[in-house]
PDB file of C-alpha atoms in Angstrom:
ATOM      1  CA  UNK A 202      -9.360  17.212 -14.962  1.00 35.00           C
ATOM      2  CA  UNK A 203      -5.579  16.568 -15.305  1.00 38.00           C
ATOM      3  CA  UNK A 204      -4.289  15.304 -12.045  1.00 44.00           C
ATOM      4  CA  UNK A 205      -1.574  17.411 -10.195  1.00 48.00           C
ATOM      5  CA  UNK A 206       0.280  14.106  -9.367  1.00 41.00           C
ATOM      6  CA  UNK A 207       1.625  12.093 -11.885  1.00 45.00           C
ATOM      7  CA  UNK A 208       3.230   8.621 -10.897  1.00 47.00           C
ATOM      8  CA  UNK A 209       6.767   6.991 -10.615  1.00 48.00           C
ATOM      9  CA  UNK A 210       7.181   3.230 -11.476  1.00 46.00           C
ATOM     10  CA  UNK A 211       9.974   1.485  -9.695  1.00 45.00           C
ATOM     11  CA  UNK A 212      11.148  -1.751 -11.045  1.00 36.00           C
ATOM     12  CA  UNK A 213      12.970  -4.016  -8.472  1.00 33.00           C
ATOM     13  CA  UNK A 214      14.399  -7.335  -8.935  1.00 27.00           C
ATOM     14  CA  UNK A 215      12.983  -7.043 -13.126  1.00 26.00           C
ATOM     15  CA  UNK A 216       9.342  -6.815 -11.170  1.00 32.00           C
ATOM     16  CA  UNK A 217       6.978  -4.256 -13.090  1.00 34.00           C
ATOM     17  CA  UNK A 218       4.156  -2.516 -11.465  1.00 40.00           C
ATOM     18  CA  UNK A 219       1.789  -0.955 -13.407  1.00 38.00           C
ATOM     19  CA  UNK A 220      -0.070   2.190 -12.090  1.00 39.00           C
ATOM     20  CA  UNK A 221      -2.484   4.414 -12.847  1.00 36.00           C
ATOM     21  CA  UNK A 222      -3.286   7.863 -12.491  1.00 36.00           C
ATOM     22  CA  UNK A 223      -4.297   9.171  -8.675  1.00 33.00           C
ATOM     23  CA  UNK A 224      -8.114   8.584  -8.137  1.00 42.00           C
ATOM     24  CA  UNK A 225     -10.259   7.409  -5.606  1.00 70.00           C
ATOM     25  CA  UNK A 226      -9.881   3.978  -7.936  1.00 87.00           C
ATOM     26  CA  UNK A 227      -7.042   1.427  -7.613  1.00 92.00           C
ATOM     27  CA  UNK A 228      -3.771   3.663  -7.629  1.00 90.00           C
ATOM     28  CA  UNK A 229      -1.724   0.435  -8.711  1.00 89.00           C
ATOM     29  CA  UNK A 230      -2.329  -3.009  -9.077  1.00 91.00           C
ATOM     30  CA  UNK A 231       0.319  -5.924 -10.017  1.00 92.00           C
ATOM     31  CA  UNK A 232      -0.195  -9.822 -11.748  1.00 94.00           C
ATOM     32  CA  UNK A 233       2.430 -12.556 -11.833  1.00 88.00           C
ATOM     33  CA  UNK A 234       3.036 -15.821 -11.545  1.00 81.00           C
ATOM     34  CA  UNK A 235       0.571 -17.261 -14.374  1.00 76.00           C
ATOM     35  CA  UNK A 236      -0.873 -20.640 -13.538  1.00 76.00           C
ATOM     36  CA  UNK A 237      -1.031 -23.236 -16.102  1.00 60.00           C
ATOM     37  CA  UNK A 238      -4.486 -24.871 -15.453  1.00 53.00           C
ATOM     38  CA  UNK A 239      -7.024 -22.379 -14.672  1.00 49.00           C
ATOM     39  CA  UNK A 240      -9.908 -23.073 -17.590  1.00 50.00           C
ATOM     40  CA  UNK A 241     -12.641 -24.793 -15.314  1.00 56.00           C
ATOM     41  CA  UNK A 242     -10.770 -24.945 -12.245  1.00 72.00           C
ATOM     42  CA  UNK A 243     -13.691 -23.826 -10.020  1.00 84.00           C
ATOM     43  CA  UNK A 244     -12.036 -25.021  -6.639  1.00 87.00           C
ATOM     44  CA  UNK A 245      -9.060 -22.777  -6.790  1.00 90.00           C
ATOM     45  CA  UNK A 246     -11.755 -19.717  -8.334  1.00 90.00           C
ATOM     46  CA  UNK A 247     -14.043 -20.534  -5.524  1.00 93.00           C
ATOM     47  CA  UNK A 248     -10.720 -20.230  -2.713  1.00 95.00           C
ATOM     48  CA  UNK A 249      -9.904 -17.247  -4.071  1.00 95.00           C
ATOM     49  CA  UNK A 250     -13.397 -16.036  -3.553  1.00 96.00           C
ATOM     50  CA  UNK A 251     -13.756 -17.254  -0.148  1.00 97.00           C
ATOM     51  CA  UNK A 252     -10.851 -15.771   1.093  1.00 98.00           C
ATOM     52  CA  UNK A 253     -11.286 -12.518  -0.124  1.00 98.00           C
ATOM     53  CA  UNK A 254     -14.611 -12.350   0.978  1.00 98.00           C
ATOM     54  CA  UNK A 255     -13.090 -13.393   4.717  1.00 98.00           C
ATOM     55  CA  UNK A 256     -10.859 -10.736   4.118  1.00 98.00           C
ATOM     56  CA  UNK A 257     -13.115  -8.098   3.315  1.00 98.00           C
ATOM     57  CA  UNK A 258     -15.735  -9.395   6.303  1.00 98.00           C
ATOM     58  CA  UNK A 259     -12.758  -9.236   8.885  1.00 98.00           C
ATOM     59  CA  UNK A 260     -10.518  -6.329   7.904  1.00 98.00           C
ATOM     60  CA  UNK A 261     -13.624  -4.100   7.853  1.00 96.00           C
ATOM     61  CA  UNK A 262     -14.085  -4.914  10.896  1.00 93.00           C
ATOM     62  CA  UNK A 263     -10.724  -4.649  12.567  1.00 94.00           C
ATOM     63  CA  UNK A 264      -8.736  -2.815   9.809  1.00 97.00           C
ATOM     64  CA  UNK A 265      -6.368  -5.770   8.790  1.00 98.00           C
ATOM     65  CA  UNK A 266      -6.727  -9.134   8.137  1.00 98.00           C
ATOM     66  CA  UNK A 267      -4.838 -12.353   7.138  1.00 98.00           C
ATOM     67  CA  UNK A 268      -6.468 -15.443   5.230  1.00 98.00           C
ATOM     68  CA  UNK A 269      -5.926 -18.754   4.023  1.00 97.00           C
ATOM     69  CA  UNK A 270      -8.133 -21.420   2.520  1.00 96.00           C
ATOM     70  CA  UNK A 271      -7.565 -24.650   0.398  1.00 93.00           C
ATOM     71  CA  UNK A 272      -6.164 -27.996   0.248  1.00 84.00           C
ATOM     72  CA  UNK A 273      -2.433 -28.874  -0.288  1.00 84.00           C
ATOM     73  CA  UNK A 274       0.201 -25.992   0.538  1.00 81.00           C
ATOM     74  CA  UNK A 275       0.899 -25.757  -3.402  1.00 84.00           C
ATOM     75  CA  UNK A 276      -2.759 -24.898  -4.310  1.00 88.00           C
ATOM     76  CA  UNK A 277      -3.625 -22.998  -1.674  1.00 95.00           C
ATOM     77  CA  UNK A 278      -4.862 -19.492  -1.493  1.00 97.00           C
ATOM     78  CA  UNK A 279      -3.467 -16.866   1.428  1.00 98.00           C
ATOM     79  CA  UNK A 280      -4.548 -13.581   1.094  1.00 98.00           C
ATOM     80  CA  UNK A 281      -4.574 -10.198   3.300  1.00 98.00           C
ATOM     81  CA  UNK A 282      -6.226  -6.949   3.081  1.00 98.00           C
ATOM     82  CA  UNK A 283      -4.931  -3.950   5.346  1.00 98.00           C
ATOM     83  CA  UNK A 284      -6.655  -0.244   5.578  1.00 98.00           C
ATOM     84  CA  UNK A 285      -5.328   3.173   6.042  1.00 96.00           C
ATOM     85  CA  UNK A 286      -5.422   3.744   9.925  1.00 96.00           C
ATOM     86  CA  UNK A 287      -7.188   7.112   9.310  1.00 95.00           C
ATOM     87  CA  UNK A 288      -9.714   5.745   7.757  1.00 95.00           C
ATOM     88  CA  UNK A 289     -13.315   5.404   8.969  1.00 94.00           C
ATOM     89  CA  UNK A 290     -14.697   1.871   9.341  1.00 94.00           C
ATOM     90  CA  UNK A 291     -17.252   2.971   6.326  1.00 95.00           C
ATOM     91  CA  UNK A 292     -14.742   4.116   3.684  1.00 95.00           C
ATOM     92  CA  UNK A 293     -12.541   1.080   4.791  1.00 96.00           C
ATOM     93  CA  UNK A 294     -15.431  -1.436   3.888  1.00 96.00           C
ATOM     94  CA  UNK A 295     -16.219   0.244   0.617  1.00 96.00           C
ATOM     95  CA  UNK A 296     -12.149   0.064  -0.532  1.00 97.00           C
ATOM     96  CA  UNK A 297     -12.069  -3.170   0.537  1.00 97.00           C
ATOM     97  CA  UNK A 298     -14.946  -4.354  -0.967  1.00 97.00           C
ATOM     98  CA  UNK A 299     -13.984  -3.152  -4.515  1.00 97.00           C
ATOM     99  CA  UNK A 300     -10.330  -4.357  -4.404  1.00 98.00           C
ATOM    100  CA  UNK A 301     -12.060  -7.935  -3.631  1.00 98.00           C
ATOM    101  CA  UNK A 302     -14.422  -7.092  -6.672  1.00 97.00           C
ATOM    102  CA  UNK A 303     -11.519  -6.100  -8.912  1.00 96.00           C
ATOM    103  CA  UNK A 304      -8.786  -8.346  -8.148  1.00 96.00           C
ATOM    104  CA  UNK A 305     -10.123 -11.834  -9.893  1.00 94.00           C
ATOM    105  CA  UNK A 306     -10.982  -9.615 -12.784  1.00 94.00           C
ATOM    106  CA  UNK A 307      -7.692  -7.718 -12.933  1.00 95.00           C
ATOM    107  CA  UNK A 308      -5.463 -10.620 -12.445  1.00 95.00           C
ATOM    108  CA  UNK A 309      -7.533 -13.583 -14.059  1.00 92.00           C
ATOM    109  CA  UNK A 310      -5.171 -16.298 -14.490  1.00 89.00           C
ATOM    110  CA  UNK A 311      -2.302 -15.316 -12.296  1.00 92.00           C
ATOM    111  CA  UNK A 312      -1.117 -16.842  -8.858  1.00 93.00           C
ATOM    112  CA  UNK A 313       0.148 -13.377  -7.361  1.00 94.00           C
ATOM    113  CA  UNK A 314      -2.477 -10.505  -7.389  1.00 96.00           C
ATOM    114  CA  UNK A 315      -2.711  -7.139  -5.470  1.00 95.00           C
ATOM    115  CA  UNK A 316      -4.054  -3.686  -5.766  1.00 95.00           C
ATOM    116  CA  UNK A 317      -3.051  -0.409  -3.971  1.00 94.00           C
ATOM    117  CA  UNK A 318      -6.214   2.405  -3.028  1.00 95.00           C
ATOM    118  CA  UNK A 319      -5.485   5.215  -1.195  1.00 93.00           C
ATOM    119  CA  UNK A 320      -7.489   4.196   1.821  1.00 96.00           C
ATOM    120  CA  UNK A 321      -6.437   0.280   1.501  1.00 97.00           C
ATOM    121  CA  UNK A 322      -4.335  -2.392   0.369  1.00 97.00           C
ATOM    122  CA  UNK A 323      -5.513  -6.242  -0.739  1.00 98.00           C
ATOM    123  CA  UNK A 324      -3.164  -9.265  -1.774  1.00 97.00           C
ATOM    124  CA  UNK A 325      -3.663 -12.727  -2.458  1.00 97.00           C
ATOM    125  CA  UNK A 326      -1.457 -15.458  -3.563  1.00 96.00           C
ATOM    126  CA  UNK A 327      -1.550 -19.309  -4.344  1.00 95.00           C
ATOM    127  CA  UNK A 328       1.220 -21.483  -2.592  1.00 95.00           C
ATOM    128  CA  UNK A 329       2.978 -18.894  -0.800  1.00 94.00           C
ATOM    129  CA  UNK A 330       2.190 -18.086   2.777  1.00 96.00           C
ATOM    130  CA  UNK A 331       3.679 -14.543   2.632  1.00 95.00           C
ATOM    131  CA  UNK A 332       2.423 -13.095   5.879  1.00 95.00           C
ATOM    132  CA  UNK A 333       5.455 -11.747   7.979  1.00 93.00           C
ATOM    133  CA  UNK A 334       7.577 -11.491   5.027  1.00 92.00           C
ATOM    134  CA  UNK A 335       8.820  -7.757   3.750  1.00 86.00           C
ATOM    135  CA  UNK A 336       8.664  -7.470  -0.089  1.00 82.00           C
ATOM    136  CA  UNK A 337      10.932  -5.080  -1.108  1.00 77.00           C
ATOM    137  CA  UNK A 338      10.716  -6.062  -4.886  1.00 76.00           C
ATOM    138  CA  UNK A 339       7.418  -3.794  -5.663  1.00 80.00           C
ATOM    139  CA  UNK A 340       6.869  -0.301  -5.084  1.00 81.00           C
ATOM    140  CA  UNK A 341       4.994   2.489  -6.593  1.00 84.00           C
ATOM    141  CA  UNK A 342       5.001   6.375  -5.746  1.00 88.00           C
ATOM    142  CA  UNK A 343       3.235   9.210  -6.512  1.00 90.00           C
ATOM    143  CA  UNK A 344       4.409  12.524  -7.300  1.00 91.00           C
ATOM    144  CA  UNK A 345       2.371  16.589  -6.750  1.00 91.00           C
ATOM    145  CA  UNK A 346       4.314  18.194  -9.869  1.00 89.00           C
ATOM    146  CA  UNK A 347       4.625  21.494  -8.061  1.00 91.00           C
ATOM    147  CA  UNK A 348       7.455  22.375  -6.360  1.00 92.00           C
ATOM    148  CA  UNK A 349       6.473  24.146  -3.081  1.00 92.00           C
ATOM    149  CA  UNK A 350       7.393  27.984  -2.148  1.00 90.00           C
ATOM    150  CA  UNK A 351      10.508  28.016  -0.491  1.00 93.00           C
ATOM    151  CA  UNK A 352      11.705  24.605  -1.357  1.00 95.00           C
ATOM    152  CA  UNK A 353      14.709  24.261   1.210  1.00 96.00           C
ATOM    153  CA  UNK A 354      12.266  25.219   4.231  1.00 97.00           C
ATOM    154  CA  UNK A 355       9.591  23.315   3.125  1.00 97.00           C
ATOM    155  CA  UNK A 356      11.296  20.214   2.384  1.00 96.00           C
ATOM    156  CA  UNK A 357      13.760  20.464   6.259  1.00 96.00           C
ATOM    157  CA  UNK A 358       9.604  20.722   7.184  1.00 97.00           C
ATOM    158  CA  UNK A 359       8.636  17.740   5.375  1.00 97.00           C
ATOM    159  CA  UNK A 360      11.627  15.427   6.483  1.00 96.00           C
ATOM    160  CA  UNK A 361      10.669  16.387   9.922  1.00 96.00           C
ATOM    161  CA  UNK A 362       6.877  15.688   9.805  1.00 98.00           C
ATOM    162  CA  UNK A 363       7.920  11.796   7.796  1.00 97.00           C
ATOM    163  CA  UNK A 364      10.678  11.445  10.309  1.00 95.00           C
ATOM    164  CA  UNK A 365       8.596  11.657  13.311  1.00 96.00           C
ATOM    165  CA  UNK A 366       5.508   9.348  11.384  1.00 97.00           C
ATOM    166  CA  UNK A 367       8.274   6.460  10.838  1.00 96.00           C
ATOM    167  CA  UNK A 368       9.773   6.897  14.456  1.00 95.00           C
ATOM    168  CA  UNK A 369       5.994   6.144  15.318  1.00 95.00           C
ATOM    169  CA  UNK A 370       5.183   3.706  13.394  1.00 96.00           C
ATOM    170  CA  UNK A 371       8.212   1.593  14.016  1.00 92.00           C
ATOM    171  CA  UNK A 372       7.992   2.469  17.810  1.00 85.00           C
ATOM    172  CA  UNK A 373       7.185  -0.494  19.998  1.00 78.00           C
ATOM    173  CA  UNK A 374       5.836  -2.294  17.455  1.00 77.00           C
ATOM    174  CA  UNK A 375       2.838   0.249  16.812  1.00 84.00           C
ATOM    175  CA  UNK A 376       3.351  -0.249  12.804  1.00 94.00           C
ATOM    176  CA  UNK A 377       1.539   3.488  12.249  1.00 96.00           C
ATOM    177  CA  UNK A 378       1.987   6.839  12.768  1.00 96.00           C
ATOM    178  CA  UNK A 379       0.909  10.121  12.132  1.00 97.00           C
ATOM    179  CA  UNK A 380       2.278  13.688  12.237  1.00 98.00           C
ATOM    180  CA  UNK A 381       1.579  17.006  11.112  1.00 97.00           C
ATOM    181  CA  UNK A 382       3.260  20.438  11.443  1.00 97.00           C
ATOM    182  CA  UNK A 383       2.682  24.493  10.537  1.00 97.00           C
ATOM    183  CA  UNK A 384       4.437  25.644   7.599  1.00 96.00           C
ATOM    184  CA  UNK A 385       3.779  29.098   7.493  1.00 92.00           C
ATOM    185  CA  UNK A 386       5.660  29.983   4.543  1.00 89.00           C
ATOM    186  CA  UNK A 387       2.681  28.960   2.207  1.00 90.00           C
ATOM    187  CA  UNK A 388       0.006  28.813   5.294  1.00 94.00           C
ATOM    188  CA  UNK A 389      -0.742  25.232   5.024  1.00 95.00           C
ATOM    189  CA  UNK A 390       0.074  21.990   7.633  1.00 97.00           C
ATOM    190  CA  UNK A 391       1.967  19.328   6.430  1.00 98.00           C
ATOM    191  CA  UNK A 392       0.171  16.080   7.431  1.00 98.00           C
ATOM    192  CA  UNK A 393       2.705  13.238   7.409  1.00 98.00           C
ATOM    193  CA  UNK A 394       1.236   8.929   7.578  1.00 98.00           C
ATOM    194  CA  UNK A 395       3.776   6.172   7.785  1.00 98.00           C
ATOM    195  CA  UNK A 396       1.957   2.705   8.287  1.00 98.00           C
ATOM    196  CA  UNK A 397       3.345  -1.118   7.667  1.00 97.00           C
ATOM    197  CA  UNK A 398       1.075  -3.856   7.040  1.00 96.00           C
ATOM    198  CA  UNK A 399       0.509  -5.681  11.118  1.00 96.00           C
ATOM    199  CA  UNK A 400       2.120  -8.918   9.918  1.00 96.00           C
ATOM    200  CA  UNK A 401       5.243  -7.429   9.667  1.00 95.00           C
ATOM    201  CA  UNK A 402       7.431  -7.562  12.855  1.00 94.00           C
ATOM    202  CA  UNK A 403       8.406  -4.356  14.128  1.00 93.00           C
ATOM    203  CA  UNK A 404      12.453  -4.889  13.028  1.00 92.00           C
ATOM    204  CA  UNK A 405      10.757  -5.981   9.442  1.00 93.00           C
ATOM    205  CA  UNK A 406       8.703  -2.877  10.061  1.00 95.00           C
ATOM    206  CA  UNK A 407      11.854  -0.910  10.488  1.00 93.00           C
ATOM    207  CA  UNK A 408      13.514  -1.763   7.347  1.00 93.00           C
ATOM    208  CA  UNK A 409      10.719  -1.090   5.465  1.00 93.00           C
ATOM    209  CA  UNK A 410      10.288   2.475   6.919  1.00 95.00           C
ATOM    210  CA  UNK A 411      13.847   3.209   6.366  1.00 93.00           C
ATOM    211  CA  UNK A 412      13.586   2.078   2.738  1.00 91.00           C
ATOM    212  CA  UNK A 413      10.591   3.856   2.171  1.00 93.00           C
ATOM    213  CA  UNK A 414      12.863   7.448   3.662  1.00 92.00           C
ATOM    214  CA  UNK A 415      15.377   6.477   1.040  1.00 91.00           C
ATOM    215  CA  UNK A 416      13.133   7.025  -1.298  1.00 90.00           C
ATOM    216  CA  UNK A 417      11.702   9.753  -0.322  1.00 92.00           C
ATOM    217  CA  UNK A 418      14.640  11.684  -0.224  1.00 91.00           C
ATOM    218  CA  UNK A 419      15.423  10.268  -3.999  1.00 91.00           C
ATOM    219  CA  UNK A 420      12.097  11.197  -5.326  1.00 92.00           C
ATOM    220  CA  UNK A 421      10.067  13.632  -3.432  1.00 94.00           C
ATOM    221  CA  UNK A 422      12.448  16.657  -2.451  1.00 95.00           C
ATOM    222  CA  UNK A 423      10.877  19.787  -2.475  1.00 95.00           C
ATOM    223  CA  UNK A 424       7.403  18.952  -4.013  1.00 94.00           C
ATOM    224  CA  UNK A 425       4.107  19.899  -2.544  1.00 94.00           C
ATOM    225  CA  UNK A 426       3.016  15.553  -1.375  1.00 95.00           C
ATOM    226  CA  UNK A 427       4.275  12.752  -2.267  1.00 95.00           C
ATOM    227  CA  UNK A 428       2.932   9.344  -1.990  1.00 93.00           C
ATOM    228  CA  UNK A 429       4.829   5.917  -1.439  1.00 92.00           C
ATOM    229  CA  UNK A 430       3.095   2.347  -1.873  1.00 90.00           C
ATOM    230  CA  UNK A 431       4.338  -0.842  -0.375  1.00 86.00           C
ATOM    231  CA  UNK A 432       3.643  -0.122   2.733  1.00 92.00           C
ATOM    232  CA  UNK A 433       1.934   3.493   2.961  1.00 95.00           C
ATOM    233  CA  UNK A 434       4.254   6.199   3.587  1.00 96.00           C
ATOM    234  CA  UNK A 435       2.940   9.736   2.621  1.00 97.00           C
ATOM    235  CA  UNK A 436       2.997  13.154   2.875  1.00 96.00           C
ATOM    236  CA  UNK A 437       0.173  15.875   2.046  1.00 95.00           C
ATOM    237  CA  UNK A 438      -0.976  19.570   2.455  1.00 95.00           C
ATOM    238  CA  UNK A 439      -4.010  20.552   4.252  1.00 94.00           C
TER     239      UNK A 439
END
């Protein structure tokens, strides 16, 4: 069935992301920084395993997660793994689980690996303790090709509903919000999610969130959802 969203690569700082169509799957993933000796080297294969199994162990559990495990700073691994916070503890295990599955496979070879789902987000990386640290150099959204009835309306409507998420999320450090309002043009609600990843602090948070509304007012004006990954910042119909 052809998808009603297609998807919008953004290339920062000459970094590519490489997406793929919306699905309950991996949405995007993203390898770099190759590593010269990885034939046979079972310790750093078996850190990257142990950490994302930690991950996957403690961010079902609690939603989000940071990990680290290895010798010397320059080998190794620090990983974390974040969910949706609408998402049930069930469907939070299962995306987690599979990005841990997927990643090695995806990204054999490379230093730098993560994957976006819609209901989570997983990241490792070998010799860089990025927790706390905004990345503004990847970014991926997705795009409903229709245009909505009464465009104008709908999209005042939809900058209200991701202006009030953000102003939640970034409020007192909370780092998630929801909102959702009546548009009664086309009968539907628009339901509005703006969530950064809890290492970030909440000015880090902040900047994010404003990026994130800069793009949505590039990108997403007038169409029927519209989906932004590096944090998650989203709108949808219901």
């Amino acid at each position: 069935m052809t998808s009603k969203y297609h998807d919008l690569l953004l290339s920062f700082s000459l970094s590519l992301l490489f997406s793929s169509c919306f699905s309950a799957g991996p949405i995007a993933h993203y390898c770099g920084k190759g590593l010269n000796d990885t034939n046979g080297n079972t310790t750093l294969s078996n850190d990257i395993s142990y950490v994302l199994a930690d991950l996957v162990a403690r961010a079902s559990a609690g939603g989000f997660a940071i990990s680290s495990y290895g010798g010397v700073r320059s080998e190794k691994v620090y990983g974390l793994a974040q969910c949706r916070g609408d998402v049930d503890a069930r469907d939070c295990s299962a995306c987690l689980a599979d990005a841990a599955r997927r990643l090695p496979a995806t990204c054999p070879g490379e230093g730098d690996a993560r994957v976006w789902y819609d209901y989570c987000f997983a990241r490792y990386e070998v010799g860089v303790d990025f927790a706390g640290a905004a990345d503004f150099g990847l970014a991926t959204i997705l795009i409903n090709t229709q245009n909505a009835t009464n465009p104008e309306a709908f999209d005042a409507a939809a900058g209200t509903v991701m202006g009030r998420a953000a102003a939640r999320a970034g409020g007192a450090g909370a780092g998630f919000g929801t909102e959702e309002e009546r548009f009664d043009a086309i009968d539907v609600t628009i339901y509005g999610l703006a969530q950064c990843t809890r290492d970030l602090r909440p000015l880090m948070c902040a900047q994010c969130l404003s990026s994130a509304v800069g793009m949505f007012r590039e990108y997403c004006r007038f169409r029927q959802g519209c989906q932004y990954y590096d944090i998650y910042f989203m709108y949808e119909l219901r």
